[in-house]
Structure formats: C-alpha cells, structure tokens
Amino acid sequence: MNPEIAALRALFTAKPRPTDWPERRQRMDEICAVDPPPADVVYTPAGVGAIPAEWSLAPGADATRVLLYLHGGGYCSGSIASHRGLVGRIGREAGIRTLALGYRLAPENPCPAALLDALAAYGFLRSEGYEPEQIVVGGDSAGGGLTLATLLALREEGSPMPAGAWLVSPWVDLAMMGASMEEEDAIDPLIHGDYLRGLAAAYLGGRDARDERASPLYADLAGMPPTLVQVGSSETLLDDAVRVTRRLGAAGARVDLEIWPEMIHAWMLWAPRLEAGRAASTTASAFLRARLKPEKP
C-alpha cells in the first residue's frame, strides 16, 4: 500500500465513526481540515442572501475569473471550513478567485434545498458582474453531483452555461448502481454502501433515487460545458465517475476523465500529505486556467 495512503487510513480510523448528525459534521470538519489553509490566501466572508459563502483570493490572482465551489459531505455534512484548504490551494494555483458555498444540509433541508442554494450562488456571481465565460462550477463527492445538477437546472431555465465544470469523485447516482460500490467497498476507507444509503435517504426525503435533481447521471446531459472528472481507483464511487463521463461524452460534451491509481475518495483534500493529491491539483488548476482565459486587452 502507498505509505501516504496508509498514514491517512490511520488518521481516519483513529476515532470511531460518529453516528449523529452534529458529531458527523464536526468530525468531517476536523478530518478534512487537518492541514491549515494556505497562509497567503485571503478569505473573506460573503453572503448569498441568507446562505453563507466565502471568497478566497491569493496574491496576484485574477479576481475577474472565479470558481464556484460546492463542497462534498453526502449533502448532510461538509462546510466552508472543511474545504477551505482545498479551495484556497486550487484558487492560488490556478490564479483565480473562488467562492465557496455553505449550502443548506439534509436531513433538515432535503432535496432540492442544496440545488436551490447553488443556483442562487450562480445568480449572485452574475449579479456581481461575472459573465458565464468567467465562471467554472466545481465540487467533490456530493458537491460534484450538485455541480452537474446545477448546470442541468441552468440549461432548463435557459441560462447560459458557465465556462466549465470540475467534478472530483462525483456522487451522481443515489440509486448506487455502480459495480464499484461492491468491488471497492473493502478498499475505500471513507465511503461504504450502507453509509451512502443513509445519506441518500436523508437527502432524498422520500423522492425517487433516480430523481435527476439528486442523481444527474440519469438526466439528458446534452448541452453541458467542457468538464474535467477526477477520481481515485480505490473508491466505491469509481463507477459514478466512469459512467457520467461516458454519458457526458455520448451527449456531445468535451470531457476528460482521470483515474488516479490507489487514490481514495476526494484525496485532493489532503494534498499537503499526498504527492498524487498535489499532482491532481495541478491538473485541475491547468483545466481552470484553460477554461477561464483572461479577457483580451
């Protein structure tokens, strides 16, 4: 086993997995933010109506280009704090501004609350003067599925697409029909079938698991912008990434899939501890720079 991954596994299993929602949320913030965010990045609170959000900007970054980031956590946990380091590092490396959204969580706020919040954040960016070609939407895990659901909702309302989409370990099938759900269950140290089924039930709130607002894998994916999909080979969600890539490509989207050997779910969260995390972040940053080209003078 990769020694860096072995060290992370030890970190994850140092304490028992919490069972109630407040403890789960606290534990995720602790684990995902175990490394401090970049010291030179300036983080500024923002508000999308009543929804908390946070800008980040590194020295020399171009504030006219922005990544709207939607955190993971199975729609039930995760926060601006848990993903602050990841978002700040990516923004700094890509040389762009970021806006991280603290969307409402289930089970208190089931589907489509998170989707409505993400749409509000996109509208907020437009009201701040950002044109679609100056925006990329991205997210990990549930945030990856939420990214795609947001783009589908924008298409349905006739709004222009952003410049691109970045999906990290995306959870796009709450029916959980991918073969890797079983094949990688003993390998993935974070995400297991029973755990995901509980999260899905909390977010769906009685809706069909194939509801396109929660499971965009089952939607018509025509009209989606250029997309980068990144996933680890040791994830139960590996097949979510593979299947959504195929469906995006079949629908006419330009899409690139990267499968990183031995990497675990949302491994870029721990990039300071993982060589492959830093390498994948560099690839993602290059994608963001390519999609968010500066305006011609």
PDB file of N, CA, C and O in Angstrom, residues 33 35-46 53-59 69 79-93 96-101 272:
ATOM      1  N   ALA A  33     -10.003  19.260   7.374  1.00  0.00           N
ATOM      2  CA  ALA A  33      -9.218  20.479   7.591  1.00  0.00           C
ATOM      3  C   ALA A  33      -8.039  20.219   8.521  1.00  0.00           C
ATOM      4  O   ALA A  33      -7.586  21.113   9.228  1.00  0.00           O
ATOM      5  N   ASP A  35      -5.012  19.868   7.802  1.00  0.00           N
ATOM      6  CA  ASP A  35      -3.911  20.737   7.398  1.00  0.00           C
ATOM      7  C   ASP A  35      -4.432  22.162   7.246  1.00  0.00           C
ATOM      8  O   ASP A  35      -5.523  22.372   6.705  1.00  0.00           O
ATOM      9  N   PRO A  36      -3.686  23.163   7.682  1.00  0.00           N
ATOM     10  CA  PRO A  36      -4.172  24.541   7.606  1.00  0.00           C
ATOM     11  C   PRO A  36      -4.253  25.020   6.166  1.00  0.00           C
ATOM     12  O   PRO A  36      -3.534  24.525   5.290  1.00  0.00           O
ATOM     13  N   PRO A  37      -5.122  25.995   5.888  1.00  0.00           N
ATOM     14  CA  PRO A  37      -5.202  26.559   4.541  1.00  0.00           C
ATOM     15  C   PRO A  37      -3.952  27.380   4.235  1.00  0.00           C
ATOM     16  O   PRO A  37      -3.199  27.734   5.148  1.00  0.00           O
ATOM     17  N   PRO A  38      -3.719  27.698   2.977  1.00  0.00           N
ATOM     18  CA  PRO A  38      -2.539  28.494   2.623  1.00  0.00           C
ATOM     19  C   PRO A  38      -2.517  29.825   3.369  1.00  0.00           C
ATOM     20  O   PRO A  38      -3.521  30.532   3.419  1.00  0.00           O
ATOM     21  N   ALA A  39      -1.366  30.148   3.936  1.00  0.00           N
ATOM     22  CA  ALA A  39      -1.270  31.339   4.776  1.00  0.00           C
ATOM     23  C   ALA A  39      -1.380  32.632   3.983  1.00  0.00           C
ATOM     24  O   ALA A  39      -1.742  33.677   4.541  1.00  0.00           O
ATOM     25  N   ASP A  40      -1.054  32.588   2.693  1.00  0.00           N
ATOM     26  CA  ASP A  40      -1.057  33.824   1.910  1.00  0.00           C
ATOM     27  C   ASP A  40      -2.383  34.081   1.204  1.00  0.00           C
ATOM     28  O   ASP A  40      -2.526  35.095   0.509  1.00  0.00           O
ATOM     29  N   VAL A  41      -3.338  33.193   1.352  1.00  0.00           N
ATOM     30  CA  VAL A  41      -4.644  33.381   0.719  1.00  0.00           C
ATOM     31  C   VAL A  41      -5.547  34.178   1.655  1.00  0.00           C
ATOM     32  O   VAL A  41      -5.633  33.883   2.848  1.00  0.00           O
ATOM     33  N   VAL A  42      -6.220  35.173   1.104  1.00  0.00           N
ATOM     34  CA  VAL A  42      -7.137  35.997   1.883  1.00  0.00           C
ATOM     35  C   VAL A  42      -8.547  35.437   1.735  1.00  0.00           C
ATOM     36  O   VAL A  42      -9.060  35.303   0.613  1.00  0.00           O
ATOM     37  N   TYR A  43      -9.165  35.108   2.856  1.00  0.00           N
ATOM     38  CA  TYR A  43     -10.533  34.578   2.883  1.00  0.00           C
ATOM     39  C   TYR A  43     -11.461  35.666   3.415  1.00  0.00           C
ATOM     40  O   TYR A  43     -11.200  36.254   4.469  1.00  0.00           O
ATOM     41  N   THR A  44     -12.542  35.898   2.688  1.00  0.00           N
ATOM     42  CA  THR A  44     -13.463  36.974   3.049  1.00  0.00           C
ATOM     43  C   THR A  44     -14.887  36.433   3.095  1.00  0.00           C
ATOM     44  O   THR A  44     -15.359  35.874   2.102  1.00  0.00           O
ATOM     45  N   PRO A  45     -15.584  36.590   4.224  1.00  0.00           N
ATOM     46  CA  PRO A  45     -16.977  36.121   4.283  1.00  0.00           C
ATOM     47  C   PRO A  45     -17.850  36.829   3.259  1.00  0.00           C
ATOM     48  O   PRO A  45     -17.648  38.001   2.929  1.00  0.00           O
ATOM     49  N   ALA A  46     -18.817  36.095   2.740  1.00  0.00           N
ATOM     50  CA  ALA A  46     -19.788  36.649   1.796  1.00  0.00           C
ATOM     51  C   ALA A  46     -21.146  36.055   2.147  1.00  0.00           C
ATOM     52  O   ALA A  46     -21.245  35.129   2.957  1.00  0.00           O
ATOM     53  N   ALA A  53     -21.269  32.102   2.493  1.00  0.00           N
ATOM     54  CA  ALA A  53     -20.317  31.825   1.422  1.00  0.00           C
ATOM     55  C   ALA A  53     -18.996  32.479   1.806  1.00  0.00           C
ATOM     56  O   ALA A  53     -18.917  33.241   2.769  1.00  0.00           O
ATOM     57  N   GLU A  54     -17.947  32.158   1.048  1.00  0.00           N
ATOM     58  CA  GLU A  54     -16.639  32.714   1.365  1.00  0.00           C
ATOM     59  C   GLU A  54     -15.812  32.887   0.095  1.00  0.00           C
ATOM     60  O   GLU A  54     -15.630  31.962  -0.685  1.00  0.00           O
ATOM     61  N   TRP A  55     -15.332  34.109  -0.106  1.00  0.00           N
ATOM     62  CA  TRP A  55     -14.392  34.382  -1.181  1.00  0.00           C
ATOM     63  C   TRP A  55     -12.992  33.948  -0.742  1.00  0.00           C
ATOM     64  O   TRP A  55     -12.649  34.005   0.441  1.00  0.00           O
ATOM     65  N   SER A  56     -12.162  33.557  -1.704  1.00  0.00           N
ATOM     66  CA  SER A  56     -10.727  33.442  -1.441  1.00  0.00           C
ATOM     67  C   SER A  56      -9.979  34.034  -2.619  1.00  0.00           C
ATOM     68  O   SER A  56     -10.429  33.956  -3.772  1.00  0.00           O
ATOM     69  N   LEU A  57      -8.835  34.648  -2.307  1.00  0.00           N
ATOM     70  CA  LEU A  57      -8.022  35.284  -3.336  1.00  0.00           C
ATOM     71  C   LEU A  57      -6.570  35.279  -2.875  1.00  0.00           C
ATOM     72  O   LEU A  57      -6.256  35.747  -1.778  1.00  0.00           O
ATOM     73  N   ALA A  58      -5.713  34.731  -3.715  1.00  0.00           N
ATOM     74  CA  ALA A  58      -4.282  34.695  -3.425  1.00  0.00           C
ATOM     75  C   ALA A  58      -3.601  35.916  -4.026  1.00  0.00           C
ATOM     76  O   ALA A  58      -4.116  36.535  -4.967  1.00  0.00           O
ATOM     77  N   PRO A  59      -2.449  36.299  -3.523  1.00  0.00           N
ATOM     78  CA  PRO A  59      -1.724  37.431  -4.105  1.00  0.00           C
ATOM     79  C   PRO A  59      -1.455  37.208  -5.594  1.00  0.00           C
ATOM     80  O   PRO A  59      -1.006  36.129  -6.006  1.00  0.00           O
ATOM     81  N   TYR A  69     -17.392  26.883  -5.835  1.00  0.00           N
ATOM     82  CA  TYR A  69     -17.101  25.551  -5.312  1.00  0.00           C
ATOM     83  C   TYR A  69     -18.199  25.068  -4.379  1.00  0.00           C
ATOM     84  O   TYR A  69     -18.601  25.775  -3.449  1.00  0.00           O
ATOM     85  N   SER A  79     -18.598  21.590   4.878  1.00  0.00           N
ATOM     86  CA  SER A  79     -18.820  23.002   5.128  1.00  0.00           C
ATOM     87  C   SER A  79     -17.773  23.834   4.402  1.00  0.00           C
ATOM     88  O   SER A  79     -16.843  23.298   3.791  1.00  0.00           O
ATOM     89  N   ILE A  80     -17.905  25.131   4.516  1.00  0.00           N
ATOM     90  CA  ILE A  80     -16.860  26.024   4.032  1.00  0.00           C
ATOM     91  C   ILE A  80     -15.554  25.710   4.750  1.00  0.00           C
ATOM     92  O   ILE A  80     -14.485  25.652   4.138  1.00  0.00           O
ATOM     93  N   ALA A  81     -15.624  25.478   6.065  1.00  0.00           N
ATOM     94  CA  ALA A  81     -14.417  25.226   6.858  1.00  0.00           C
ATOM     95  C   ALA A  81     -13.723  23.931   6.448  1.00  0.00           C
ATOM     96  O   ALA A  81     -12.494  23.880   6.354  1.00  0.00           O
ATOM     97  N   SER A  82     -14.495  22.871   6.197  1.00  0.00           N
ATOM     98  CA  SER A  82     -13.889  21.581   5.879  1.00  0.00           C
ATOM     99  C   SER A  82     -13.103  21.626   4.568  1.00  0.00           C
ATOM    100  O   SER A  82     -12.117  20.908   4.400  1.00  0.00           O
ATOM    101  N   HIS A  83     -13.522  22.476   3.642  1.00  0.00           N
ATOM    102  CA  HIS A  83     -12.922  22.507   2.310  1.00  0.00           C
ATOM    103  C   HIS A  83     -12.121  23.787   2.052  1.00  0.00           C
ATOM    104  O   HIS A  83     -11.685  24.021   0.923  1.00  0.00           O
ATOM    105  N   ARG A  84     -11.909  24.574   3.087  1.00  0.00           N
ATOM    106  CA  ARG A  84     -11.205  25.863   2.900  1.00  0.00           C
ATOM    107  C   ARG A  84      -9.806  25.679   2.319  1.00  0.00           C
ATOM    108  O   ARG A  84      -9.380  26.418   1.430  1.00  0.00           O
ATOM    109  N   GLY A  85      -9.078  24.689   2.829  1.00  0.00           N
ATOM    110  CA  GLY A  85      -7.731  24.457   2.339  1.00  0.00           C
ATOM    111  C   GLY A  85      -7.706  24.060   0.872  1.00  0.00           C
ATOM    112  O   GLY A  85      -6.929  24.598   0.076  1.00  0.00           O
ATOM    113  N   LEU A  86      -8.554  23.111   0.494  1.00  0.00           N
ATOM    114  CA  LEU A  86      -8.633  22.667  -0.901  1.00  0.00           C
ATOM    115  C   LEU A  86      -8.979  23.828  -1.818  1.00  0.00           C
ATOM    116  O   LEU A  86      -8.316  24.056  -2.842  1.00  0.00           O
ATOM    117  N   VAL A  87     -10.008  24.577  -1.470  1.00  0.00           N
ATOM    118  CA  VAL A  87     -10.465  25.660  -2.343  1.00  0.00           C
ATOM    119  C   VAL A  87      -9.396  26.740  -2.449  1.00  0.00           C
ATOM    120  O   VAL A  87      -9.116  27.246  -3.542  1.00  0.00           O
ATOM    121  N   GLY A  88      -8.770  27.094  -1.337  1.00  0.00           N
ATOM    122  CA  GLY A  88      -7.737  28.121  -1.376  1.00  0.00           C
ATOM    123  C   GLY A  88      -6.530  27.698  -2.185  1.00  0.00           C
ATOM    124  O   GLY A  88      -5.970  28.503  -2.947  1.00  0.00           O
ATOM    125  N   ARG A  89      -6.108  26.438  -2.039  1.00  0.00           N
ATOM    126  CA  ARG A  89      -4.948  25.959  -2.794  1.00  0.00           C
ATOM    127  C   ARG A  89      -5.226  25.952  -4.293  1.00  0.00           C
ATOM    128  O   ARG A  89      -4.378  26.361  -5.103  1.00  0.00           O
ATOM    129  N   ILE A  90      -6.414  25.483  -4.680  1.00  0.00           N
ATOM    130  CA  ILE A  90      -6.746  25.428  -6.103  1.00  0.00           C
ATOM    131  C   ILE A  90      -6.828  26.836  -6.687  1.00  0.00           C
ATOM    132  O   ILE A  90      -6.325  27.114  -7.784  1.00  0.00           O
ATOM    133  N   GLY A  91      -7.478  27.757  -5.961  1.00  0.00           N
ATOM    134  CA  GLY A  91      -7.570  29.125  -6.450  1.00  0.00           C
ATOM    135  C   GLY A  91      -6.213  29.762  -6.612  1.00  0.00           C
ATOM    136  O   GLY A  91      -5.941  30.454  -7.604  1.00  0.00           O
ATOM    137  N   ARG A  92      -5.335  29.531  -5.640  1.00  0.00           N
ATOM    138  CA  ARG A  92      -3.997  30.104  -5.715  1.00  0.00           C
ATOM    139  C   ARG A  92      -3.228  29.539  -6.901  1.00  0.00           C
ATOM    140  O   ARG A  92      -2.585  30.284  -7.666  1.00  0.00           O
ATOM    141  N   GLU A  93      -3.271  28.212  -7.088  1.00  0.00           N
ATOM    142  CA  GLU A  93      -2.505  27.591  -8.167  1.00  0.00           C
ATOM    143  C   GLU A  93      -3.058  27.964  -9.540  1.00  0.00           C
ATOM    144  O   GLU A  93      -2.297  28.150 -10.494  1.00  0.00           O
ATOM    145  N   ILE A  96      -6.909  32.346  -9.761  1.00  0.00           N
ATOM    146  CA  ILE A  96      -8.256  32.875  -9.900  1.00  0.00           C
ATOM    147  C   ILE A  96      -8.874  33.090  -8.523  1.00  0.00           C
ATOM    148  O   ILE A  96      -8.334  32.650  -7.500  1.00  0.00           O
ATOM    149  N   ARG A  97     -10.004  33.738  -8.503  1.00  0.00           N
ATOM    150  CA  ARG A  97     -10.777  33.905  -7.285  1.00  0.00           C
ATOM    151  C   ARG A  97     -11.668  32.680  -7.092  1.00  0.00           C
ATOM    152  O   ARG A  97     -11.989  31.974  -8.060  1.00  0.00           O
ATOM    153  N   THR A  98     -12.071  32.416  -5.857  1.00  0.00           N
ATOM    154  CA  THR A  98     -13.022  31.337  -5.609  1.00  0.00           C
ATOM    155  C   THR A  98     -14.158  31.843  -4.733  1.00  0.00           C
ATOM    156  O   THR A  98     -13.992  32.786  -3.954  1.00  0.00           O
ATOM    157  N   LEU A  99     -15.302  31.191  -4.871  1.00  0.00           N
ATOM    158  CA  LEU A  99     -16.434  31.419  -3.971  1.00  0.00           C
ATOM    159  C   LEU A  99     -16.913  30.056  -3.498  1.00  0.00           C
ATOM    160  O   LEU A  99     -17.436  29.259  -4.286  1.00  0.00           O
ATOM    161  N   ALA A 100     -16.710  29.766  -2.211  1.00  0.00           N
ATOM    162  CA  ALA A 100     -17.174  28.517  -1.614  1.00  0.00           C
ATOM    163  C   ALA A 100     -18.534  28.749  -0.974  1.00  0.00           C
ATOM    164  O   ALA A 100     -18.734  29.757  -0.287  1.00  0.00           O
ATOM    165  N   LEU A 101     -19.455  27.811  -1.195  1.00  0.00           N
ATOM    166  CA  LEU A 101     -20.834  27.975  -0.737  1.00  0.00           C
ATOM    167  C   LEU A 101     -21.152  27.014   0.412  1.00  0.00           C
ATOM    168  O   LEU A 101     -20.922  25.811   0.298  1.00  0.00           O
ATOM    169  N   PRO A 272      -1.589  18.302   0.872  1.00  0.00           N
ATOM    170  CA  PRO A 272      -0.299  18.505   1.553  1.00  0.00           C
ATOM    171  C   PRO A 272       0.366  17.211   2.002  1.00  0.00           C
ATOM    172  O   PRO A 272       1.585  17.184   2.226  1.00  0.00           O
TER     173      PRO A 272
END
